[in-house]
Coordinates of N, CA and C in Angstrom, one line a residue:
T15 N -14.1 138.5 49.0 CA -12.9 137.8 48.6 C -13.0 136.3 48.9
V16 N -13.6 136.0 50.0 CA -13.7 134.6 50.3 C -14.6 133.9 49.3
N17 N -15.7 134.5 48.9 CA -16.6 133.9 47.9 C -15.9 133.7 46.6
K18 N -15.1 134.7 46.2 CA -14.3 134.6 45.0 C -13.4 133.4 45.0
E19 N -12.7 133.2 46.1 CA -11.8 132.1 46.2 C -12.5 130.8 46.2
L20 N -13.7 130.7 46.9 CA -14.5 129.5 46.9 C -15.0 129.1 45.5
I21 N -15.5 130.1 44.8 CA -15.9 129.9 43.4 C -14.8 129.4 42.5
F22 N -13.6 130.0 42.7 CA -12.4 129.6 41.9 C -12.1 128.2 42.2
M23 N -12.1 127.8 43.5 CA -11.8 126.4 43.9 C -12.8 125.5 43.3
Y24 N -14.1 125.8 43.3 CA -15.1 125.0 42.7 C -14.9 124.9 41.2
W25 N -14.5 125.9 40.6 CA -14.2 125.9 39.1 C -13.1 124.9 38.9
H26 N -12.1 125.0 39.7 CA -10.9 124.1 39.5 C -11.3 122.7 39.8
I27 N -12.1 122.4 40.8 CA -12.5 121.0 41.0 C -13.3 120.5 39.8
G28 N -14.2 121.4 39.3 CA -15.0 121.1 38.1 C -14.1 120.7 36.9
K29 N -13.0 121.4 36.8 CA -12.0 121.1 35.7 C -11.4 119.8 35.9
I30 N -11.0 119.5 37.2 CA -10.4 118.2 37.5 C -11.4 117.0 37.2
I31 N -12.7 117.3 37.5 CA -13.7 116.2 37.2 C -13.8 116.0 35.7
V32 N -13.9 117.1 34.9 CA -14.0 117.0 33.5 C -12.7 116.3 32.9
D33 N -11.6 116.7 33.4 CA -10.3 116.1 32.9 C -10.2 114.6 33.1
N34 N -11.0 114.2 34.2 CA -10.9 112.8 34.5 C -12.3 112.1 34.3
S35 N -13.0 112.6 33.3 CA -14.4 112.1 33.1 C -14.3 110.7 32.5
K36 N -13.2 110.3 31.9 CA -13.0 108.9 31.4 C -13.3 107.8 32.4
W37 N -13.1 108.2 33.7 CA -13.3 107.2 34.8 C -14.8 107.1 35.1
G38 N -15.6 107.9 34.6 CA -17.1 107.8 34.9 C -17.5 108.3 36.2
N39 N -18.7 108.0 36.7 CA -19.2 108.5 37.9 C -18.5 108.0 39.1
K40 N -17.8 106.8 39.0 CA -17.1 106.3 40.1 C -16.0 107.3 40.6
F41 N -15.5 108.0 39.6 CA -14.4 109.0 39.9 C -15.0 110.1 40.9
I42 N -16.2 110.6 40.5 CA -16.9 111.6 41.3 C -17.2 111.1 42.7
N43 N -17.6 109.8 42.8 CA -17.9 109.2 44.1 C -16.6 109.1 44.9
N44 N -15.6 108.6 44.3 CA -14.3 108.5 45.0 C -13.7 109.9 45.4
L45 N -13.8 110.8 44.5 CA -13.3 112.2 44.8 C -14.1 112.8 46.0
S46 N -15.4 112.6 46.1 CA -16.2 113.1 47.2 C -15.7 112.5 48.5
I47 N -15.5 111.2 48.5 CA -15.1 110.5 49.7 C -13.7 111.0 50.1
E48 N -12.8 111.1 49.2 CA -11.4 111.6 49.5 C -11.4 113.1 50.0
L49 N -12.2 113.9 49.4 CA -12.2 115.3 49.9 C -12.8 115.4 51.3
K50 N -13.9 114.6 51.5 CA -14.5 114.6 52.9 C -13.5 114.1 53.9
I51 N -12.7 113.1 53.6 CA -11.7 112.6 54.5 C -10.6 113.6 54.7
N52 N -10.1 114.2 53.7 CA -8.9 115.1 53.8 C -9.3 116.5 54.3
F53 N -10.5 116.9 54.2 CA -11.0 118.2 54.6 C -12.2 118.0 55.5
P54 N -12.1 117.4 56.6 CA -13.3 117.1 57.4 C -14.1 118.3 57.9
N55 N -13.5 119.4 58.0 CA -14.1 120.6 58.6 C -14.8 121.4 57.5
M56 N -14.7 121.0 56.2 CA -15.3 121.7 55.1 C -16.5 121.0 54.6
K57 N -17.5 121.8 54.2 CA -18.7 121.2 53.6 C -18.7 121.5 52.1
G58 N -19.6 120.8 51.4 CA -19.8 121.1 50.0 C -19.1 120.1 49.1
F59 N -18.7 118.9 49.6 CA -18.1 117.9 48.7 C -19.0 116.7 48.5
S60 N -20.3 116.9 48.5 CA -21.2 115.8 48.2 C -21.1 115.5 46.7
E61 N -21.5 114.3 46.3 CA -21.5 114.0 44.9 C -22.3 115.0 44.1
R62 N -23.5 115.4 44.6 CA -24.3 116.3 43.9 C -23.6 117.6 43.7
N63 N -22.9 118.1 44.7 CA -22.3 119.4 44.6 C -21.1 119.3 43.6
L64 N -20.4 118.1 43.6 CA -19.3 117.9 42.7 C -19.9 118.0 41.2
L65 N -21.0 117.4 41.0 CA -21.7 117.5 39.7 C -22.0 118.9 39.3
N66 N -22.4 119.7 40.3 CA -22.7 121.1 40.1 C -21.4 121.9 39.7
M67 N -20.3 121.5 40.3 CA -19.0 122.1 40.0 C -18.6 121.7 38.6
K68 N -18.8 120.5 38.2 CA -18.5 120.1 36.8 C -19.4 121.0 35.8
K69 N -20.7 121.1 36.1 CA -21.5 121.9 35.2 C -21.1 123.4 35.2
Y70 N -20.7 123.9 36.4 CA -20.2 125.3 36.5 C -19.0 125.5 35.6
Y71 N -18.1 124.5 35.7 CA -16.8 124.6 34.9 C -17.2 124.6 33.4
L72 N -18.0 123.7 33.0 CA -18.4 123.5 31.6 C -19.1 124.8 31.1
E73 N -19.9 125.4 31.9 CA -20.5 126.7 31.5 C -19.6 127.9 31.4
C74 N -18.6 127.9 32.3 CA -17.7 129.1 32.4 C -16.4 129.0 31.7
K75 N -16.0 127.8 31.3 CA -14.6 127.6 30.9 C -14.2 128.4 29.7
N76 N -15.1 128.8 28.8 CA -14.8 129.6 27.6 C -15.3 131.0 27.7
N77 N -15.8 131.4 28.9 CA -16.4 132.7 29.1 C -15.9 133.4 30.3
D78 N -14.8 134.2 30.2 CA -14.2 134.8 31.4 C -15.1 135.8 32.0
N79 N -16.0 136.5 31.2 CA -16.9 137.5 31.8 C -17.9 136.8 32.7
L80 N -18.4 135.7 32.2 CA -19.4 134.9 33.0 C -18.8 134.4 34.3
Q81 N -17.5 134.0 34.2 CA -16.8 133.5 35.4 C -16.6 134.7 36.4
K82 N -16.2 135.8 35.9 CA -16.0 137.0 36.8 C -17.3 137.5 37.5
L83 N -18.4 137.4 36.7 CA -19.7 137.9 37.2 C -20.2 136.8 38.3
S84 N -20.0 135.6 38.0 CA -20.5 134.6 38.9 C -19.7 134.6 40.3
E85 N -18.5 135.1 40.3 CA -17.8 135.2 41.5 C -18.4 136.3 42.5
K86 N -19.3 137.1 42.0 CA -19.9 138.1 42.8 C -21.1 137.7 43.6
I87 N -21.6 136.5 43.3 CA -22.8 136.0 44.0 C -22.5 134.7 44.7
P88 N -23.3 134.3 45.7 CA -23.0 133.1 46.4 C -23.1 131.8 45.5
W89 N -22.5 130.8 45.9 CA -22.5 129.5 45.2 C -23.9 129.0 45.0
S90 N -24.8 129.1 46.0 CA -26.1 128.6 45.9 C -26.9 129.4 44.8
H91 N -26.6 130.6 44.6 CA -27.3 131.4 43.5 C -26.7 131.0 42.2
N92 N -25.4 130.7 42.1 CA -24.9 130.2 40.8 C -25.5 128.8 40.5
I93 N -25.7 128.0 41.4 CA -26.3 126.7 41.2 C -27.7 126.9 40.6
L94 N -28.4 127.8 41.2 CA -29.8 128.0 40.8 C -29.8 128.5 39.3
I95 N -28.9 129.5 39.0 CA -28.9 130.1 37.7 C -28.4 129.0 36.7
F96 N -27.4 128.3 37.0 CA -26.9 127.3 36.0 C -27.8 126.1 35.9
S97 N -28.7 125.8 36.9 CA -29.6 124.7 36.7 C -30.7 125.1 35.8
K98 N -30.9 126.4 35.5 CA -32.0 126.9 34.6 C -31.4 127.0 33.2
I99 N -30.1 126.9 33.0 CA -29.5 127.0 31.6 C -29.6 125.6 31.0
K100 N -30.0 125.6 29.7 CA -30.1 124.4 29.0 C -28.8 124.1 28.3

């Protein structure tokens, strides 16, 4: 259940990044800083991981089955799989 919620949160953050892509990479940098400040006890808000969240969202946004299947494996496995997708 925790993994499912984490994956959903990452999907949602990816959506926010895509929705604000007009601001460019500076948006991702600023978002990373703000998330780290507001949630100091949480990890996973590096710029690189935010870019992974964006890629994850773009791959899953139109495929509910893929999103449901990806919730069953850890985030690091999702990153590995989506990094292999062209």
